[in-house]
Amino acid sequence: MFTCSPDALYHQYHIPLMLKPSAVNLPTLEEVGILASQNTSPLPDPRRRHVTSRQRAALDAVFNSCFFPTTTMRQKLAKELMMTPRAIQVWFQNKRQAWRAKNRPNFK
């Protein structure tokens, strides 16, 4: 068994920060090979965040009135919707791109 710092454990196994112990024994390389081939992680991918229906409704309402929200608007929305300002910014970028694709004139 190898010991590992809590930060390395968090990044490797996606363990929430509040659950990190000070030092944890990691499995051996053979055990990791077995675990990696089975891929039975019960935790979702931490990089992917899904927008709830309430958040989507609020974001759609703002999008219908303003395609490009200011930094202040993004910060206010982030606080109200419990999202990061960056997540708001990315949502608007994706929404604008989808809108452009849908409303693009068809020249054939």
Coordinates of N, CA, C and O in Angstrom, one line a residue:
M1 N 0.8 -1.2 0.0 CA 0.0 0.0 0.0 C 0.9 1.2 0.0 O 1.9 1.3 0.7
F2 N 0.4 2.3 -0.8 CA 1.1 3.5 -0.8 C 0.3 4.6 0.0 O -0.9 4.5 0.0
T3 N 1.0 5.5 0.6 CA 0.3 6.6 1.2 C 0.4 7.8 0.3 O 1.3 8.0 -0.5
C4 N -0.6 8.6 0.3 CA -0.8 9.7 -0.6 C -1.3 10.9 0.1 O -2.0 10.8 1.1
S5 N -0.9 12.1 -0.4 CA -1.4 13.3 0.2 C -2.9 13.5 -0.1 O -3.4 12.9 -1.1
P6 N -3.7 14.2 0.7 CA -5.1 14.3 0.5 C -5.4 15.0 -0.9 O -6.4 14.7 -1.5
D7 N -4.6 16.0 -1.3 CA -4.8 16.6 -2.6 C -4.7 15.7 -3.8 O -5.5 15.7 -4.7
A8 N -3.7 14.8 -3.7 CA -3.5 13.9 -4.8 C -4.7 12.9 -4.8 O -5.2 12.5 -5.9
L9 N -5.2 12.5 -3.6 CA -6.3 11.6 -3.5 C -7.5 12.2 -4.1 O -8.3 11.6 -4.9
Y10 N -7.7 13.5 -3.8 CA -8.9 14.2 -4.3 C -8.9 14.2 -5.8 O -9.9 13.9 -6.5
H11 N -7.8 14.6 -6.4 CA -7.7 14.6 -7.9 C -7.8 13.3 -8.5 O -8.4 13.2 -9.6
Q12 N -7.3 12.2 -7.9 CA -7.3 10.9 -8.5 C -8.7 10.3 -8.4 O -9.2 9.7 -9.3
Y13 N -9.3 10.4 -7.2 CA -10.6 9.7 -7.0 C -11.8 10.6 -6.9 O -12.9 10.1 -6.7
H14 N -11.6 11.9 -7.1 CA -12.7 12.8 -7.0 C -13.5 12.8 -5.7 O -14.7 12.8 -5.7
I15 N -12.8 12.7 -4.6 CA -13.4 12.7 -3.3 C -13.7 14.1 -2.9 O -12.8 15.0 -3.0
P16 N -14.9 14.4 -2.5 CA -15.2 15.8 -2.0 C -14.2 16.3 -0.9 O -13.8 15.5 -0.1
L17 N -13.9 17.6 -0.9 CA -12.9 18.1 0.0 C -13.2 17.8 1.5 O -12.4 17.5 2.3
M18 N -14.5 17.9 1.8 CA -14.9 17.7 3.2 C -14.7 16.2 3.7 O -14.6 15.9 4.9
L19 N -14.5 15.3 2.7 CA -14.4 13.9 3.1 C -12.9 13.5 3.1 O -12.6 12.3 3.3
K20 N -12.0 14.4 2.7 CA -10.6 14.0 2.6 C -10.0 13.7 4.0 O -10.0 14.6 4.8
P21 N -9.4 12.5 4.2 CA -8.7 12.3 5.4 C -7.3 12.9 5.2 O -6.9 13.3 4.2
S22 N -6.5 13.0 6.3 CA -5.2 13.6 6.3 C -4.2 12.7 5.4 O -3.4 13.2 4.7
A23 N -4.3 11.4 5.5 CA -3.5 10.5 4.7 C -4.3 9.3 4.5 O -5.0 8.8 5.4
V24 N -4.2 8.7 3.3 CA -5.0 7.5 3.0 C -4.1 6.5 2.4 O -3.2 6.8 1.6
N25 N -4.4 5.2 2.7 CA -3.6 4.2 2.0 C -4.3 3.9 0.7 O -5.5 3.6 0.7
L26 N -3.5 3.9 -0.4 CA -4.1 3.6 -1.7 C -3.8 2.2 -2.1 O -2.9 1.6 -1.5
P27 N -4.6 1.6 -3.0 CA -4.4 0.2 -3.3 C -3.0 0.1 -4.1 O -2.5 1.0 -4.6
T28 N -2.6 -1.2 -4.2 CA -1.3 -1.4 -5.0 C -1.6 -1.3 -6.4 O -2.8 -1.2 -6.9
L29 N -0.6 -1.3 -7.2 CA -0.7 -1.2 -8.7 C -1.6 -2.3 -9.3 O -2.4 -2.1 -10.2
E30 N -1.5 -3.5 -8.7 CA -2.3 -4.6 -9.2 C -3.8 -4.3 -8.9 O -4.7 -4.6 -9.8
E31 N -4.1 -3.9 -7.7 CA -5.4 -3.5 -7.4 C -6.0 -2.4 -8.2 O -7.1 -2.4 -8.6
V32 N -5.1 -1.4 -8.5 CA -5.6 -0.3 -9.4 C -5.9 -0.8 -10.8 O -6.9 -0.4 -11.4
G33 N -5.1 -1.7 -11.3 CA -5.4 -2.3 -12.6 C -6.7 -3.0 -12.6 O -7.5 -2.8 -13.6
I34 N -7.1 -3.7 -11.6 CA -8.3 -4.4 -11.5 C -9.5 -3.3 -11.4 O -10.5 -3.4 -12.1
L35 N -9.3 -2.3 -10.5 CA -10.3 -1.3 -10.3 C -10.5 -0.5 -11.6 O -11.6 -0.2 -12.0
A36 N -9.4 -0.2 -12.3 CA -9.5 0.7 -13.5 C -10.3 -0.1 -14.6 O -11.0 0.5 -15.3
S37 N -10.1 -1.4 -14.7 CA -10.7 -2.1 -15.8 C -12.2 -2.3 -15.5 O -13.0 -2.4 -16.4
Q38 N -12.6 -2.3 -14.2 CA -14.0 -2.4 -13.9 C -14.8 -1.1 -14.0 O -15.9 -1.1 -14.3
N39 N -14.1 0.0 -13.7 CA -14.6 1.3 -13.7 C -16.0 1.4 -13.0 O -17.0 1.7 -13.6
T40 N -16.0 1.2 -11.7 CA -17.2 1.2 -11.0 C -17.3 2.4 -10.1 O -17.8 2.3 -8.9
S41 N -16.9 3.5 -10.5 CA -16.9 4.8 -9.7 C -18.4 5.2 -9.5 O -19.1 5.5 -10.5
P42 N -18.8 5.3 -8.3 CA -20.2 5.8 -8.0 C -20.4 7.3 -8.1 O -21.5 7.8 -8.2
L43 N -19.2 8.0 -8.2 CA -19.3 9.5 -8.2 C -19.3 10.0 -9.7 O -18.7 9.5 -10.6
P44 N -20.1 11.0 -9.9 CA -20.2 11.6 -11.3 C -18.9 12.4 -11.6 O -18.1 12.7 -10.7
D45 N -18.8 12.7 -12.9 CA -17.6 13.4 -13.3 C -17.7 14.8 -12.7 O -18.7 15.6 -13.0
P46 N -16.7 15.3 -12.0 CA -16.8 16.6 -11.3 C -16.7 17.8 -12.2 O -17.0 18.9 -11.9
R47 N -16.2 17.6 -13.5 CA -16.1 18.7 -14.4 C -17.4 19.0 -15.1 O -17.6 20.1 -15.6
R48 N -18.4 18.2 -15.0 CA -19.7 18.3 -15.7 C -20.7 18.7 -14.7 O -21.1 18.0 -13.8
R49 N -21.3 19.9 -14.9 CA -22.4 20.4 -14.0 C -23.7 20.5 -14.9 O -23.6 21.2 -15.9
H50 N -24.7 20.0 -14.4 CA -26.0 20.1 -15.1 C -26.8 21.2 -14.5 O -26.9 21.4 -13.3
V51 N -27.5 22.0 -15.4 CA -28.3 23.1 -14.9 C -29.7 22.6 -14.6 O -30.3 21.8 -15.3
T52 N -30.2 23.0 -13.4 CA -31.6 22.5 -13.0 C -32.6 23.3 -13.8 O -32.3 24.3 -14.5
S53 N -33.8 22.8 -13.8 CA -34.9 23.5 -14.5 C -35.2 24.9 -14.0 O -35.5 25.8 -14.8
R54 N -35.0 25.1 -12.7 CA -35.2 26.5 -12.2 C -34.1 27.4 -12.7 O -34.4 28.5 -13.1
Q55 N -32.9 26.9 -12.7 CA -31.7 27.7 -13.2 C -31.9 28.0 -14.7 O -31.7 29.1 -15.1
R56 N -32.3 27.0 -15.4 CA -32.5 27.1 -16.9 C -33.6 28.2 -17.2 O -33.5 29.0 -18.1
A57 N -34.7 28.1 -16.4 CA -35.8 29.1 -16.6 C -35.3 30.5 -16.4 O -35.6 31.4 -17.1
A58 N -34.5 30.7 -15.3 CA -34.0 32.0 -15.0 C -33.0 32.5 -16.1 O -33.1 33.7 -16.5
L59 N -32.1 31.6 -16.5 CA -31.2 32.0 -17.5 C -31.8 32.2 -18.9 O -31.5 33.2 -19.6
D60 N -32.9 31.5 -19.2 CA -33.6 31.7 -20.4 C -34.3 33.1 -20.4 O -34.3 33.8 -21.4
A61 N -34.9 33.4 -19.2 CA -35.5 34.7 -19.1 C -34.6 35.9 -19.3 O -34.9 36.9 -20.0
V62 N -33.4 35.8 -18.8 CA -32.3 36.8 -19.0 C -31.9 36.8 -20.4 O -31.7 37.8 -21.0
F63 N -31.7 35.6 -21.0 CA -31.2 35.5 -22.4 C -32.2 36.2 -23.4 O -31.8 36.8 -24.3
N64 N -33.5 36.0 -23.1 CA -34.5 36.6 -24.0 C -34.5 38.1 -23.9 O -34.9 38.8 -24.9
S65 N -34.0 38.7 -22.9 CA -33.9 40.2 -22.8 C -32.5 40.7 -23.1 O -32.4 41.9 -23.4
C66 N -31.5 39.9 -23.0 CA -30.1 40.3 -23.2 C -29.2 39.2 -23.6 O -29.1 38.2 -22.8
F67 N -28.7 39.3 -24.8 CA -27.8 38.2 -25.3 C -26.4 38.2 -24.6 O -25.8 37.2 -24.5
F68 N -26.0 39.4 -24.2 CA -24.6 39.5 -23.6 C -24.7 40.2 -22.2 O -24.6 41.4 -22.1
P69 N -24.9 39.4 -21.1 CA -25.0 40.0 -19.8 C -23.7 40.6 -19.4 O -22.6 40.1 -19.7
T70 N -23.7 41.7 -18.6 CA -22.5 42.3 -18.1 C -21.9 41.4 -17.0 O -22.6 40.5 -16.5
T71 N -20.7 41.8 -16.6 CA -20.1 41.1 -15.5 C -20.9 41.2 -14.2 O -21.1 40.2 -13.5
T72 N -21.5 42.3 -13.9 CA -22.3 42.5 -12.8 C -23.5 41.6 -12.8 O -23.9 41.0 -11.8
M73 N -24.2 41.6 -14.0 CA -25.3 40.7 -14.1 C -25.0 39.3 -13.9 O -25.7 38.5 -13.3
R74 N -23.8 38.8 -14.5 CA -23.4 37.4 -14.3 C -23.1 37.1 -12.8 O -23.5 36.1 -12.3
Q75 N -22.5 38.1 -12.1 CA -22.2 37.8 -10.7 C -23.5 37.8 -9.9 O -23.7 36.9 -9.0
K76 N -24.5 38.6 -10.2 CA -25.8 38.6 -9.5 C -26.5 37.3 -9.8 O -27.1 36.7 -8.9
L77 N -26.5 36.9 -11.1 CA -27.2 35.6 -11.4 C -26.5 34.4 -10.7 O -27.2 33.5 -10.2
A78 N -25.2 34.5 -10.6 CA -24.4 33.4 -10.0 C -24.8 33.2 -8.5 O -25.0 32.1 -8.0
K79 N -25.0 34.4 -7.9 CA -25.4 34.3 -6.4 C -26.8 33.8 -6.3 O -27.0 32.9 -5.4
E80 N -27.7 34.3 -7.1 CA -29.1 33.9 -7.0 C -29.3 32.4 -7.4 O -30.1 31.7 -6.8
L81 N -28.5 31.9 -8.4 CA -28.7 30.5 -8.8 C -27.8 29.5 -8.3 O -27.8 28.4 -8.7
M82 N -26.9 30.0 -7.4 CA -25.9 29.1 -6.8 C -25.0 28.5 -7.9 O -24.8 27.3 -7.9
M83 N -24.5 29.3 -8.8 CA -23.6 28.8 -9.8 C -22.4 29.8 -9.8 O -22.4 30.8 -9.1
T84 N -21.4 29.4 -10.5 CA -20.2 30.3 -10.6 C -20.5 31.3 -11.8 O -21.2 31.0 -12.7
P85 N -19.9 32.5 -11.7 CA -20.0 33.4 -12.8 C -19.4 32.8 -14.1 O -20.0 33.1 -15.2
R86 N -18.4 32.0 -14.0 CA -17.9 31.3 -15.2 C -18.9 30.4 -15.8 O -19.0 30.3 -17.0
A87 N -19.6 29.6 -15.0 CA -20.7 28.7 -15.5 C -21.8 29.5 -16.2 O -22.3 29.1 -17.2
I88 N -22.1 30.7 -15.7 CA -23.1 31.5 -16.3 C -22.6 32.0 -17.7 O -23.3 31.9 -18.7
Q89 N -21.3 32.4 -17.7 CA -20.7 32.9 -19.0 C -20.7 31.8 -20.0 O -21.1 32.0 -21.2
V90 N -20.3 30.6 -19.6 CA -20.3 29.4 -20.6 C -21.7 29.1 -21.1 O -21.9 28.8 -22.2
W91 N -22.6 29.1 -20.1 CA -24.0 28.8 -20.5 C -24.5 29.8 -21.6 O -25.1 29.4 -22.6
F92 N -24.2 31.1 -21.4 CA -24.6 32.1 -22.4 C -23.9 31.9 -23.7 O -24.4 32.1 -24.8
Q93 N -22.6 31.6 -23.7 CA -21.8 31.3 -24.9 C -22.5 30.2 -25.7 O -22.7 30.3 -26.9
N94 N -22.8 29.1 -25.0 CA -23.4 27.9 -25.6 C -24.8 28.3 -26.1 O -25.2 27.8 -27.2
K95 N -25.6 29.0 -25.4 CA -26.9 29.4 -25.8 C -26.9 30.3 -27.0 O -27.7 30.1 -28.0
R96 N -26.0 31.3 -27.1 CA -25.8 32.1 -28.3 C -25.5 31.3 -29.5 O -26.0 31.5 -30.6
Q97 N -24.6 30.4 -29.3 CA -24.2 29.5 -30.5 C -25.3 28.7 -31.0 O -25.5 28.6 -32.2
A98 N -26.1 28.1 -30.0 CA -27.3 27.3 -30.4 C -28.3 28.2 -31.1 O -28.9 27.8 -32.1
W99 N -28.5 29.4 -30.6 CA -29.4 30.4 -31.2 C -29.0 30.7 -32.6 O -29.8 30.8 -33.5
R100 N -27.7 31.0 -32.8 CA -27.2 31.3 -34.2 C -27.4 30.2 -35.1 O -27.8 30.4 -36.3
A101 N -27.1 29.0 -34.7 CA -27.3 27.8 -35.5 C -28.7 27.6 -35.9 O -29.0 27.2 -37.1
K102 N -29.6 27.9 -35.0 CA -31.1 27.7 -35.3 C -31.6 28.8 -36.2 O -32.4 28.5 -37.1
N103 N -31.1 30.0 -36.1 CA -31.6 31.1 -36.8 C -30.7 31.5 -38.0 O -30.9 32.6 -38.6
R104 N -29.8 30.7 -38.4 CA -28.9 30.9 -39.5 C -29.8 30.8 -40.8 O -30.5 29.8 -41.0
P105 N -29.6 31.7 -41.7 CA -30.4 31.6 -43.0 C -29.8 30.4 -43.8 O -28.6 30.2 -43.8
N106 N -30.7 29.8 -44.5 CA -30.3 28.6 -45.3 C -30.1 29.0 -46.7 O -31.1 29.2 -47.5
F107 N -28.8 29.1 -47.1 CA -28.5 29.5 -48.5 C -28.2 28.3 -49.3 O -27.1 27.8 -49.3
K108 N -29.2 27.8 -50.1 CA -28.9 26.7 -51.0 C -29.3 27.0 -52.4 O -30.0 27.8 -52.7

